PDB file of C-alpha atoms in Angstrom:
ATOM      1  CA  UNK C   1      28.522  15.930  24.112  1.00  0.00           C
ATOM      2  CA  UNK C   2      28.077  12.947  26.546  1.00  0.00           C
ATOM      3  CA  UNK C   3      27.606   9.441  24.787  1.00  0.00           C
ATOM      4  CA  UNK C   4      24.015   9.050  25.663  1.00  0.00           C
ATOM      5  CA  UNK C   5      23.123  12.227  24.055  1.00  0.00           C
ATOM      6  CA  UNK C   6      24.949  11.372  21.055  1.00  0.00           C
ATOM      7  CA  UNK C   7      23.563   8.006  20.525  1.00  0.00           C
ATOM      8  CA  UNK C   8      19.594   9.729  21.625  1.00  0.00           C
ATOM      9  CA  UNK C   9      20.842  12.515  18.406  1.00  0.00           C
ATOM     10  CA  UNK C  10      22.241   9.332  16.551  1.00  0.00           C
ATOM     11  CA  UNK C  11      18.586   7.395  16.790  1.00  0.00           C
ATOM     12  CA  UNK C  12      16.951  10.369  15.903  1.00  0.00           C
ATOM     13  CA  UNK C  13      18.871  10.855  13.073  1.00  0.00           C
ATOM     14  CA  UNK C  14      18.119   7.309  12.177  1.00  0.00           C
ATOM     15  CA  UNK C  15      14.745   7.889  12.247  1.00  0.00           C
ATOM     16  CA  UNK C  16      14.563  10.803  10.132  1.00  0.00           C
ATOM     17  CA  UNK C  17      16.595   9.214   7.232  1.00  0.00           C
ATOM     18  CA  UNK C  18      13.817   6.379   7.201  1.00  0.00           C
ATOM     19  CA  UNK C  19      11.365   8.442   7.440  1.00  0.00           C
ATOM     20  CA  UNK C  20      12.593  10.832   4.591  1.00  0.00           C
ATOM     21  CA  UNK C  21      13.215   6.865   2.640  1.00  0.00           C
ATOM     22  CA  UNK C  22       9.860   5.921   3.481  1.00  0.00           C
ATOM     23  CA  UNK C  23       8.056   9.528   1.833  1.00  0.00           C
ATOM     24  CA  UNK C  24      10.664   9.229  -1.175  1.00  0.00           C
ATOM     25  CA  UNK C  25       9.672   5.822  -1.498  1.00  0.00           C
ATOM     26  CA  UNK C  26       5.900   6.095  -1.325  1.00  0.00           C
ATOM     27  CA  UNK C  27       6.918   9.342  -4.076  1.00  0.00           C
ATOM     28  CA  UNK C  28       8.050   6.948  -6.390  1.00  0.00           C
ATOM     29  CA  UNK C  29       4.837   4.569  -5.932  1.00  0.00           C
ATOM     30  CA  UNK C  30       2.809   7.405  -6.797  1.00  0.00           C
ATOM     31  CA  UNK C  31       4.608   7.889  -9.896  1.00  0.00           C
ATOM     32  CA  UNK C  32       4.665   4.612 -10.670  1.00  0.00           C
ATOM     33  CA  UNK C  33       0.463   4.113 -10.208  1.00  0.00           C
ATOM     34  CA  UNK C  34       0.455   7.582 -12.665  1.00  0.00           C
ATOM     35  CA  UNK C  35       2.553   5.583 -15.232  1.00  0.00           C
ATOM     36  CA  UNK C  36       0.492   2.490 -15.075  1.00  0.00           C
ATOM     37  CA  UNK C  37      -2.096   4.583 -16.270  1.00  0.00           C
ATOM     38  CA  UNK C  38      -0.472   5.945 -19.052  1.00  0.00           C
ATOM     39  CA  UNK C  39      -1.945   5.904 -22.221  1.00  0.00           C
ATOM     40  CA  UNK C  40       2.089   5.419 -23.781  1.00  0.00           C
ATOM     41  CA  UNK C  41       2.514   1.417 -24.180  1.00  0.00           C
ATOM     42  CA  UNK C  42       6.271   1.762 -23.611  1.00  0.00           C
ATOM     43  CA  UNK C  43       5.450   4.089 -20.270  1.00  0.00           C
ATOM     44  CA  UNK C  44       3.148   1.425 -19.024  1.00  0.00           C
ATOM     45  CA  UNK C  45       4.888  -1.853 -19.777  1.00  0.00           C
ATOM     46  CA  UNK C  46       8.411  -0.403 -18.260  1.00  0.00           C
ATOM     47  CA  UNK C  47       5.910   0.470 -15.022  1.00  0.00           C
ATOM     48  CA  UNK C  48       4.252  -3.149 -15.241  1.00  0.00           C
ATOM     49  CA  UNK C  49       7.839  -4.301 -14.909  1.00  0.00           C
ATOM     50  CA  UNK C  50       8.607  -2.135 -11.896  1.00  0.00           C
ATOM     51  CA  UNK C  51       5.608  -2.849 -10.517  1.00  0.00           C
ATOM     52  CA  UNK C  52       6.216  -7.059 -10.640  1.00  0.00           C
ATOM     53  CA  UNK C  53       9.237  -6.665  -9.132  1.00  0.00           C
ATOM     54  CA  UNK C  54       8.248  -5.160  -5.969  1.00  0.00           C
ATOM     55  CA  UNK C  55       7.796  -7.563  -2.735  1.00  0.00           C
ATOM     56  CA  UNK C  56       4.168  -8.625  -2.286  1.00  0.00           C
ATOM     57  CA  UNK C  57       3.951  -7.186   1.291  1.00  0.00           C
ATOM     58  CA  UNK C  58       5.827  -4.211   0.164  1.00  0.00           C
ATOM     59  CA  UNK C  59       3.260  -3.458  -2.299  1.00  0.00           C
ATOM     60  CA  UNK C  60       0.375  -4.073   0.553  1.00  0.00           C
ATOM     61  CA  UNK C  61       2.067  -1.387   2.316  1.00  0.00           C
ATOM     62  CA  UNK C  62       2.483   0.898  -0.619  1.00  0.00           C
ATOM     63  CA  UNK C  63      -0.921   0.398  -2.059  1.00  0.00           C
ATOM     64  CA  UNK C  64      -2.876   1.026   1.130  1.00  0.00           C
ATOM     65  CA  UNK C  65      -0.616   3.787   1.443  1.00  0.00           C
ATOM     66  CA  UNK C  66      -2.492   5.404  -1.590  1.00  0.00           C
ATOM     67  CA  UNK C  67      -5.591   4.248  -1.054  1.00  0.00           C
ATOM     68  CA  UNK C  68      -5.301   6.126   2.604  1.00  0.00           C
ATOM     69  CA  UNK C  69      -4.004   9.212   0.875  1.00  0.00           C
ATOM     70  CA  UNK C  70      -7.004  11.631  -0.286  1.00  0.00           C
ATOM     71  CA  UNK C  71      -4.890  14.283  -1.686  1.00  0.00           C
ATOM     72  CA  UNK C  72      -3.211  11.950  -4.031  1.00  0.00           C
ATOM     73  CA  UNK C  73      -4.665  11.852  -7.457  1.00  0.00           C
ATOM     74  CA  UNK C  74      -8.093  10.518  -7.964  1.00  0.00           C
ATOM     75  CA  UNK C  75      -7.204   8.017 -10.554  1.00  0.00           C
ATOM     76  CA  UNK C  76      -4.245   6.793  -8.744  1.00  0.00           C
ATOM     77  CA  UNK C  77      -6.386   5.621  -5.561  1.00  0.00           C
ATOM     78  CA  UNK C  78      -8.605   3.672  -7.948  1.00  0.00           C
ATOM     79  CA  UNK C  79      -5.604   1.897  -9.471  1.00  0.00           C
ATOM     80  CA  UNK C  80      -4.120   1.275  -6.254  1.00  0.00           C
ATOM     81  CA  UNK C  81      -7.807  -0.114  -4.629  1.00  0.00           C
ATOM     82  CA  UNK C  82      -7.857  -2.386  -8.034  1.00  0.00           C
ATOM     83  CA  UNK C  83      -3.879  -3.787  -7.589  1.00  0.00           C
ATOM     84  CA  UNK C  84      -4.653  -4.492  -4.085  1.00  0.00           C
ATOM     85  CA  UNK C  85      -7.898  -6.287  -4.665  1.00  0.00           C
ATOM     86  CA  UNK C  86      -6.307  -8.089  -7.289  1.00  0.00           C
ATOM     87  CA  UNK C  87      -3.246  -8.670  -5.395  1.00  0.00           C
ATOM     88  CA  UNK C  88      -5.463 -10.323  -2.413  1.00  0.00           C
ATOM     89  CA  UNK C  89      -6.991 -12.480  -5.218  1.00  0.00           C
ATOM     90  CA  UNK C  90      -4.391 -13.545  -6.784  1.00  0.00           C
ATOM     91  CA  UNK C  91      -1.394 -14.362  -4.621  1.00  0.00           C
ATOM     92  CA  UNK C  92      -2.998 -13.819  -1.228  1.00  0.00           C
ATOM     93  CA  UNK C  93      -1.831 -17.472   0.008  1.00  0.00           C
ATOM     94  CA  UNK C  94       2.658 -16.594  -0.987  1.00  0.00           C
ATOM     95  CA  UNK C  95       1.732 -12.768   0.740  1.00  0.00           C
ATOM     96  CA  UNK C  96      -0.849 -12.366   3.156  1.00  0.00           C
ATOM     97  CA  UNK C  97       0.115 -15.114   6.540  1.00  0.00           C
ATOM     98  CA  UNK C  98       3.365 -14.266   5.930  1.00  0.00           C
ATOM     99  CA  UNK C  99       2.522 -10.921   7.575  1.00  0.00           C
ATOM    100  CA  UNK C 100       3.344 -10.802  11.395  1.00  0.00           C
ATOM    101  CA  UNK C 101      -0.326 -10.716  13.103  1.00  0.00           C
ATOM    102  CA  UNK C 102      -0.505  -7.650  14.456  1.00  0.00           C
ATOM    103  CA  UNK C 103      -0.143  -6.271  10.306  1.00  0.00           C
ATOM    104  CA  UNK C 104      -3.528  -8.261   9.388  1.00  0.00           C
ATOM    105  CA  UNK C 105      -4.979  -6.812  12.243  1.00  0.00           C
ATOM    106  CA  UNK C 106      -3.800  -3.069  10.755  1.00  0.00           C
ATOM    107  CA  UNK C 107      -4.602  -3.976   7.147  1.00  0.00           C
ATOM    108  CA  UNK C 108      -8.341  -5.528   8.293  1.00  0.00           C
ATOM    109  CA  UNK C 109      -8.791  -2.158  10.737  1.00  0.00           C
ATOM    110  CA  UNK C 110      -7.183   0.161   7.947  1.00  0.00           C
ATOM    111  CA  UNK C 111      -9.806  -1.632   5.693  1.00  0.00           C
ATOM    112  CA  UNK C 112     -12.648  -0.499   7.670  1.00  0.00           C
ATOM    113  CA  UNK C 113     -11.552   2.741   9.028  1.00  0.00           C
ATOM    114  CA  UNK C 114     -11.271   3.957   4.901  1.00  0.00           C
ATOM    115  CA  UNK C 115     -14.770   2.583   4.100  1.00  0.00           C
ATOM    116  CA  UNK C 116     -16.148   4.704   6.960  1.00  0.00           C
ATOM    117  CA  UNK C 117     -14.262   8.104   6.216  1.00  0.00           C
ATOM    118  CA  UNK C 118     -14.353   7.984   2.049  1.00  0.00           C
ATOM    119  CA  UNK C 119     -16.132  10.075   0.825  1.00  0.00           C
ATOM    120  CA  UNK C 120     -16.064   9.252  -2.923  1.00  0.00           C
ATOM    121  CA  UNK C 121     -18.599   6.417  -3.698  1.00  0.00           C
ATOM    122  CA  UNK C 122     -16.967   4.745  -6.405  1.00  0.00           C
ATOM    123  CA  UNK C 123     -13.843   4.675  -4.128  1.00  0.00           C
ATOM    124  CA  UNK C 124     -15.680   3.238  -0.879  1.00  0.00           C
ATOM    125  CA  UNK C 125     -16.964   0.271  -3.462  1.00  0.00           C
ATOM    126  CA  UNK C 126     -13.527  -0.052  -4.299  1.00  0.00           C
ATOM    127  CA  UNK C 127     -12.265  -0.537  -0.646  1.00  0.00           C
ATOM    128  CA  UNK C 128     -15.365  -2.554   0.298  1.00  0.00           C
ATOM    129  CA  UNK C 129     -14.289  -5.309  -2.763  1.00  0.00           C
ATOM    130  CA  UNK C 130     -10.937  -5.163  -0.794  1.00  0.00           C
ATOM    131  CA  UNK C 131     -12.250  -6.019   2.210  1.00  0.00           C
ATOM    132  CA  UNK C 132     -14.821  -8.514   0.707  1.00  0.00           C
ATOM    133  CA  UNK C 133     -11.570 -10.543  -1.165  1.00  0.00           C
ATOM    134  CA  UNK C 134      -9.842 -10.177   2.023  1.00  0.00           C
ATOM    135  CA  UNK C 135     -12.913 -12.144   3.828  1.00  0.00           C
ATOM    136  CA  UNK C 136     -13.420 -14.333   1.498  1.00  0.00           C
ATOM    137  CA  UNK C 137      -9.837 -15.852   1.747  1.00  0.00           C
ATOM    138  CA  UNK C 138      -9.777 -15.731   5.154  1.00  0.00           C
ATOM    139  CA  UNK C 139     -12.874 -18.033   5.779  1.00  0.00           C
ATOM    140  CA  UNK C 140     -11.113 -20.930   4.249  1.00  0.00           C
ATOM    141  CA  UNK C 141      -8.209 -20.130   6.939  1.00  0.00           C
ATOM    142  CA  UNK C 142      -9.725 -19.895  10.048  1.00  0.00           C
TER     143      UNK C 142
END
């Protein structure tokens, strides 16, 4: 096989194995929202734990992630639209500018794009506090 085939195959192969990361990580998100809902304190505390530990802007990505996702469970979504409007409220100064520009920019258009295409009331409220706590830091910024 010539070399620039086998580094094209190599790339691709790359690609795949984050790709196949990136699902198996969003799996274990989902998982983790379910056991933050858990009605077990021991479940929910270990998953509060978990959940502390990951990267602000990691969680961002994961929690829009689920928001985005309509065939995930019902109850997850909700949790994930209340962790990200709490995580915009709470520690939006240490996560949010530290994003590169063109990620606010996805984030605010994600924002609206979900508030125009859910379907479930409760849920669009959800995502419209979101985007209100997202506003409402950014007017003292700019």
């Amino acid at each position: 096989m010539p070399e620039d085939q086998a580094g094209k195959l190599e790339a691709t192969e790359n690609t795949i194995s984050a790709m196949a990361a990136a699902a198996a990580e969003q799996q274990q998100f989902y998982l983790l929202l379910g056991n933050l809902l858990s009605p077990d304190n021991v479940v929910r505390k270990q998953a509060e734990e978990t959940y502390e530990n990951i990267p602000g802007q990691s969680k961002i990505t994961f929690l829009l992630q689920a928001i985005r996702n309509t065939t995930a469970a019902e109850e997850a979504r909700q949790m994930a639209a209340v962790l990200l409007r709490r995580l915009l409220s709470s520690a939006f100064d240490e996560v949010y500018p530290a994003l590169p520009s063109d990620v606010q920019t996805a984030i605010k258009s994600e924002l609206l794009m979900i508030i125009q295409m859910e379907t479930q009331s409760s849920m669009r409220k959800k995502v419209c506090d979101i985007a209100a706590e997202l506003a409402r830091n950014l007017i003292g910024v700019y």
